[in-house]
């Protein structure tokens, strides 16, 4: 998820006492009775979820009592808004928001990567969410080490990425790569794939989560004509692969995705594993970035249970020549439905609350997001009307609290509160 800077400020305002005028009356939560799953063989219930990112973690109090109070407030809001699931960051920068035997503590939990906050914040979220009848999906960014408010200097000495680059063992120096000024785990390395898979299985062993969730951080953009930007090309050259380099990179990601899927099903067969990629299929099929093998994942078994494309554009998005953009919501949704119908993968919509009421550049004289305050409501309704969409998730929690999004939220909440 590409995170707007205003998220942390919004959640900080919440935690200092800002209330939501649109919260409904009645009990704060539904109790502990049966969080409904959406795994194989289960009766399907419309997913209505919200992402809780590392920036929301960062803005929360660091003492246990205050943290728990803030988490309770957040989850009560989710229930009042009509949500039935949260997608909660467990691993954003090769780190952990829970006590891990593999990864260092996240700086967004304790303030410093590697510092123990003295309690289990992720575990509390799981417990408190389940008490309110909310599903919990543990959210992972598989390859990211730095970037997005995380510098190399802040990476803990306990972090495997830093250990590999400082242990005087040249054999693992390329397990972490610098690209565009940021560090990434090298997707072509089997030990890297195993590290990510082990971090997933650790969460499944420790917590009764309903799902494992990856978002769109796969390969960075590469340029194979320039040594400084060709990333893992040396590994490709050494592999002797008969695949093109683009297909070889896709296969590296496929191997990780397949491995994680197998681990999830072996540990908790009813749990779901899904991915939220960028929302425009043409970009996903690029030969220069991400290397997401979307067509294989959607048409073959053993990779994912659901796909949640980030359809963050409005209905009126245009290209620079003024024509309707192919990534505008309606044509984009149609392309995803057509792909979904080629396999058995469930389709959820990732929707961008963070855009509500802001001046999004959409090549309209006045941005659609400034002129309209019911875009997300209509997007949810369009998904429901298609008969092919099983739910939605909103980016992100804090965006529901923004003054700019208040009208959009007020229009959306009633249809989320409908029983589905």
XYZ file of C-alpha atoms in Angstrom:
420
model
C 0.000 0.000 0.000
C 1.348 3.414 -0.940
C 0.673 5.299 2.282
C -0.425 8.955 2.439
C 1.536 11.007 4.960
C -1.624 12.256 6.669
C -2.516 8.854 8.164
C -0.369 9.189 11.281
C -1.770 12.632 12.064
C -5.321 11.383 11.775
C -4.880 8.435 14.086
C -2.974 10.598 16.554
C -5.977 12.919 16.662
C -8.215 9.972 17.404
C -6.040 8.831 20.262
C -6.149 12.262 21.883
C -9.905 12.216 22.050
C -11.468 12.977 18.682
C -14.778 11.085 18.447
C -16.695 9.895 15.429
C -20.019 11.667 15.022
C -21.333 8.908 12.777
C -20.818 6.059 15.262
C -24.052 4.174 15.737
C -25.728 3.664 19.077
C -25.963 0.317 20.800
C -23.452 -2.160 22.221
C -19.804 -1.577 21.380
C -19.240 -5.142 20.240
C -21.002 -8.343 19.402
C -19.311 -10.565 21.951
C -17.142 -13.602 21.394
C -19.556 -15.802 19.502
C -18.007 -17.307 16.381
C -15.957 -15.105 14.105
C -17.220 -16.301 10.742
C -14.549 -17.596 8.412
C -14.528 -17.465 4.639
C -12.326 -20.475 4.067
C -12.976 -23.454 1.805
C -16.266 -25.139 2.546
C -17.569 -22.306 4.739
C -20.778 -20.436 4.001
C -19.689 -17.174 2.453
C -20.340 -13.904 4.199
C -19.572 -10.576 2.566
C -16.179 -9.331 3.696
C -16.174 -5.749 4.972
C -12.654 -4.975 6.083
C -10.247 -2.167 6.813
C -6.461 -2.026 6.670
C -4.647 -1.042 9.884
C -1.140 -0.144 8.750
C 2.231 0.343 10.383
C 1.564 4.091 10.451
C -1.447 3.486 12.654
C 0.808 1.341 14.848
C 3.331 4.191 14.957
C 0.789 6.701 16.251
C -0.508 4.481 19.050
C 0.605 4.818 22.698
C 3.601 2.712 23.726
C 2.503 1.755 27.243
C 0.392 -1.356 27.603
C -2.671 0.117 29.287
C -2.892 3.102 26.956
C -2.233 0.933 23.920
C -5.014 -1.465 24.853
C -7.439 1.397 25.409
C -6.564 2.850 22.006
C -6.927 -0.548 20.320
C -10.337 -1.006 21.945
C -11.450 2.377 20.602
C -10.245 1.517 17.095
C -12.000 -1.839 17.076
C -15.224 -0.382 18.460
C -15.186 2.077 15.577
C -14.662 -0.763 13.092
C -17.721 -2.576 14.445
C -19.808 0.595 14.504
C -18.882 1.314 10.887
C -20.200 -2.114 9.864
C -16.867 -3.872 9.364
C -16.378 -7.555 10.065
C -12.618 -7.850 9.482
C -9.344 -6.037 10.036
C -6.170 -6.458 7.991
C -3.483 -5.802 10.577
C 0.203 -5.247 9.894
C 2.273 -8.052 11.381
C 5.436 -7.539 9.289
C 6.039 -4.325 7.351
C 9.851 -3.939 7.172
C 11.258 -7.436 7.863
C 10.175 -6.874 11.458
C 7.370 -7.969 13.780
C 4.540 -6.352 15.715
C 4.503 -9.444 17.943
C 7.188 -11.293 19.974
C 9.089 -13.158 17.255
C 11.900 -15.697 17.377
C 12.841 -14.766 13.809
C 12.475 -11.006 13.368
C 13.161 -7.948 15.526
C 10.396 -5.914 17.095
C 8.973 -3.279 14.762
C 9.959 0.318 15.454
C 6.342 1.228 14.813
C 5.346 -0.722 17.931
C 8.065 0.280 20.390
C 9.702 3.332 18.812
C 12.984 1.568 17.985
C 13.388 -1.534 15.842
C 14.480 -4.377 18.098
C 13.187 -2.795 21.309
C 10.739 -4.964 23.255
C 7.609 -2.971 24.200
C 7.098 -5.283 27.176
C 3.789 -6.774 26.027
C 2.222 -8.395 22.957
C 0.372 -5.693 21.002
C -0.529 -7.907 18.040
C -1.859 -10.565 20.385
C -4.040 -8.018 22.135
C -5.499 -6.869 18.828
C -6.356 -10.483 17.924
C -8.028 -11.126 21.276
C -9.940 -7.834 21.327
C -11.024 -8.143 17.683
C -12.381 -11.639 18.219
C -14.309 -10.451 21.278
C -16.105 -8.062 18.911
C -16.782 -10.672 16.230
C -14.110 -9.302 13.876
C -11.874 -11.471 11.731
C -8.125 -10.755 11.850
C -5.956 -11.127 8.756
C -2.218 -10.800 9.433
C -0.692 -8.449 6.861
C 2.864 -8.969 5.523
C 5.110 -6.992 3.180
C 7.335 -9.834 2.001
C 10.532 -8.158 0.752
C 10.732 -4.613 2.141
C 13.522 -3.718 4.595
C 13.734 0.092 4.424
C 11.772 2.983 2.964
C 8.535 4.659 4.001
C 9.933 6.220 7.195
C 12.455 3.432 7.829
C 16.157 4.163 7.206
C 19.032 1.680 7.096
C 20.489 3.328 10.207
C 17.297 2.429 12.075
C 17.434 -1.247 11.091
C 18.243 -3.328 14.164
C 21.406 -5.412 14.434
C 18.960 -8.257 15.185
C 17.395 -7.932 11.741
C 18.415 -10.802 9.416
C 18.950 -8.305 6.608
C 21.560 -6.381 8.583
C 23.121 -9.560 9.930
C 23.630 -10.904 6.412
C 25.388 -7.716 5.321
C 27.631 -7.406 8.394
C 28.624 -10.985 9.269
C 31.799 -11.091 7.130
C 30.307 -14.001 5.193
C 30.366 -13.028 1.495
C 28.081 -15.917 0.553
C 25.003 -14.129 1.873
C 25.852 -10.549 0.933
C 23.430 -10.581 -2.012
C 20.502 -11.880 0.006
C 19.732 -8.181 0.613
C 19.947 -5.698 -2.276
C 20.025 -1.905 -2.512
C 17.734 -0.544 -5.229
C 16.743 3.077 -5.699
C 18.232 3.976 -2.334
C 16.260 1.353 -0.375
C 16.981 -2.168 0.795
C 14.974 -5.221 -0.235
C 15.272 -8.918 0.437
C 16.375 -10.694 -2.743
C 13.367 -12.660 -4.071
C 15.551 -15.108 -5.988
C 17.248 -16.519 -2.876
C 15.711 -19.723 -1.421
C 16.795 -18.730 2.107
C 14.919 -15.434 1.729
C 11.784 -17.245 0.616
C 12.115 -19.532 3.621
C 12.534 -16.601 6.022
C 9.285 -15.032 4.816
C 7.462 -18.371 4.945
C 8.745 -19.022 8.467
C 7.538 -15.619 9.643
C 4.080 -16.452 8.299
C 3.990 -19.859 9.957
C 5.172 -18.318 13.222
C 2.130 -16.022 13.264
C -0.161 -18.950 12.471
C 1.330 -20.991 15.320
C 1.048 -18.140 17.810
C -2.329 -16.637 16.897
C -5.760 -17.834 15.817
C -5.958 -15.499 12.826
C -8.445 -16.007 10.029
C -6.036 -15.229 7.227
C -2.611 -14.243 5.907
C -2.430 -11.223 3.621
C 0.271 -9.844 1.302
C 0.007 -6.464 -0.387
C 1.706 -4.974 -3.455
C 5.343 -4.800 -2.360
C 7.005 -7.349 -4.610
C 9.941 -6.520 -6.904
C 10.987 -2.867 -7.203
C 11.347 -1.337 -10.671
C 14.424 -2.677 -12.468
C 16.514 -1.702 -15.479
C 18.545 -4.622 -16.804
C 20.634 -2.330 -19.023
C 22.244 -0.581 -16.034
C 24.282 -2.353 -13.379
C 23.108 0.002 -10.663
C 19.455 -0.837 -11.366
C 19.441 -4.456 -12.490
C 18.793 -5.808 -8.993
C 18.976 -9.622 -9.138
C 20.154 -9.963 -12.751
C 23.466 -11.545 -11.597
C 21.454 -14.368 -9.996
C 19.549 -14.822 -13.248
C 22.765 -14.927 -15.262
C 24.192 -17.536 -12.889
C 21.028 -19.646 -12.895
C 21.256 -20.804 -16.495
C 17.466 -20.565 -16.670
C 15.775 -21.071 -20.030
C 13.086 -18.586 -18.966
C 13.224 -14.936 -19.920
C 14.481 -12.786 -17.061
C 10.964 -11.369 -16.545
C 9.430 -14.839 -16.337
C 12.265 -15.995 -14.085
C 11.469 -13.151 -11.699
C 7.778 -14.032 -11.804
C 8.700 -17.583 -10.961
C 10.693 -16.397 -7.933
C 7.573 -14.678 -6.615
C 5.468 -17.708 -7.538
C 7.723 -19.931 -5.481
C 7.249 -17.740 -2.409
C 3.489 -17.460 -2.888
C 3.106 -21.208 -3.389
C 5.285 -21.924 -0.351
C 3.259 -19.598 1.851
C -0.029 -21.040 0.587
C 1.172 -24.552 1.446
C 2.278 -23.499 4.934
C -1.050 -21.805 5.639
C -3.050 -24.869 4.599
C -0.784 -27.255 6.498
C -1.065 -25.304 9.759
C -4.651 -24.027 9.574
C -6.556 -25.402 6.563
C -9.576 -23.164 7.131
C -7.479 -19.971 7.073
C -7.303 -18.017 3.829
C -4.269 -16.603 2.024
C -4.716 -13.700 -0.327
C -2.908 -10.831 -1.997
C -3.790 -7.194 -2.650
C -1.828 -6.134 -5.749
C -1.901 -2.871 -7.640
C -5.276 -2.483 -9.268
C -4.549 -2.196 -13.003
C -3.877 -5.470 -14.803
C -1.677 -3.908 -17.489
C 0.737 -2.720 -14.798
C 0.745 -6.122 -13.098
C 1.806 -7.740 -16.365
C 4.826 -5.431 -16.667
C 8.261 -6.859 -17.504
C 10.096 -4.156 -15.516
C 8.529 -4.138 -12.045
C 6.620 -6.199 -9.467
C 6.689 -9.428 -11.536
C 3.289 -10.510 -10.277
C 2.139 -13.607 -12.186
C -1.469 -12.562 -11.852
C -2.807 -14.821 -14.600
C -1.317 -17.944 -13.056
C -2.511 -17.071 -9.563
C -6.057 -16.499 -10.803
C -6.330 -19.630 -12.942
C -4.245 -22.244 -11.086
C -4.686 -23.892 -7.717
C -2.133 -23.739 -4.927
C -1.388 -20.006 -4.910
C -4.137 -17.864 -3.358
C -7.686 -18.109 -2.037
C -8.602 -14.526 -2.941
C -7.349 -11.485 -4.809
C -7.995 -7.941 -3.558
C -6.870 -5.487 -6.277
C -6.399 -1.901 -5.150
C -9.065 -0.193 -7.266
C -8.254 3.290 -6.044
C -9.495 5.207 -9.101
C -12.874 6.871 -9.402
C -15.556 6.327 -12.031
C -14.432 9.358 -14.044
C -10.643 8.902 -14.149
C -9.316 10.088 -17.500
C -6.132 9.926 -19.497
C -4.235 13.065 -20.455
C -6.176 13.318 -23.757
C -9.478 13.470 -21.869
C -10.763 9.992 -22.710
C -12.050 7.631 -20.019
C -9.078 5.780 -18.570
C -9.000 1.971 -18.825
C -8.265 1.957 -15.096
C -11.397 3.987 -14.255
C -13.509 1.986 -11.855
C -16.105 0.427 -14.181
C -13.833 -0.838 -16.985
C -11.231 -1.863 -14.431
C -13.726 -3.865 -12.392
C -14.951 -5.543 -15.578
C -11.409 -6.645 -16.430
C -10.950 -8.170 -12.974
C -14.288 -9.969 -13.162
C -13.347 -11.428 -16.547
C -10.094 -12.750 -15.098
C -11.790 -14.008 -11.939
C -14.215 -16.065 -14.020
C -11.323 -18.088 -15.460
C -10.652 -19.747 -12.092
C -11.967 -20.243 -8.584
C -10.201 -17.399 -6.747
C -12.509 -15.131 -4.755
C -12.538 -11.435 -5.728
C -12.543 -8.665 -3.118
C -12.183 -4.944 -3.887
C -9.518 -2.790 -2.256
C -11.021 0.723 -2.106
C -9.266 4.027 -1.380
C -10.954 5.952 1.420
C -7.746 8.003 1.668
C -8.709 9.728 -1.584
C -12.086 10.968 -0.375
C -12.432 14.749 -0.449
C -8.910 15.317 -1.817
C -7.650 16.827 -5.045
C -6.717 13.596 -6.822
C -5.142 14.199 -10.214
C -7.641 12.455 -12.511
C -7.462 14.743 -15.607
C -10.847 16.282 -14.860
C -11.239 20.055 -14.637
C -12.255 19.542 -11.005
C -11.275 16.237 -9.463
C -14.104 13.738 -9.135
C -13.007 13.204 -5.534
C -13.744 16.872 -4.771
C -17.055 16.991 -6.654
C -18.583 13.761 -5.322
C -19.023 12.394 -1.823
C -20.535 8.991 -2.628
C -17.839 7.385 -4.780
C -17.033 4.583 -2.360
C -20.703 3.902 -1.688
C -21.302 3.480 -5.421
C -18.224 1.290 -5.771
C -19.456 -1.073 -3.054
C -22.875 -1.151 -4.691
C -21.343 -1.873 -8.109
C -19.388 -4.777 -6.671
C -22.513 -6.198 -5.050
C -24.580 -5.748 -8.221
C -22.014 -7.670 -10.298
C -22.645 -10.883 -8.392
C -18.915 -11.620 -8.752
C -17.462 -9.649 -5.835
C -17.322 -11.207 -2.362
C -16.558 -8.073 -0.354
C -14.301 -5.089 0.039
C -11.563 -3.603 2.194
C -10.789 0.080 2.728
C -7.465 1.841 2.896
C -7.164 2.783 5.590
C -8.573 2.952 9.118
C -7.308 6.478 9.780
C -8.795 7.788 6.557
C -12.258 7.258 8.031
C -11.347 9.905 10.619
C -10.235 12.629 8.224
C -12.332 15.793 8.032
C -12.016 15.655 4.246
C -13.627 12.207 4.120
C -16.501 12.876 6.561
C -19.222 13.185 3.908
C -17.995 10.141 2.011
C -17.918 8.123 5.244
C -21.422 9.273 6.185
C -22.744 8.039 2.831
C -20.844 4.749 2.986
C -21.550 3.601 6.549
C -25.278 2.852 6.128
C -24.669 0.347 3.319
C -21.857 -1.328 5.268
C -24.167 -1.698 8.248
C -26.659 -3.584 6.103
C -26.688 -7.271 6.954
C -24.942 -9.211 4.213
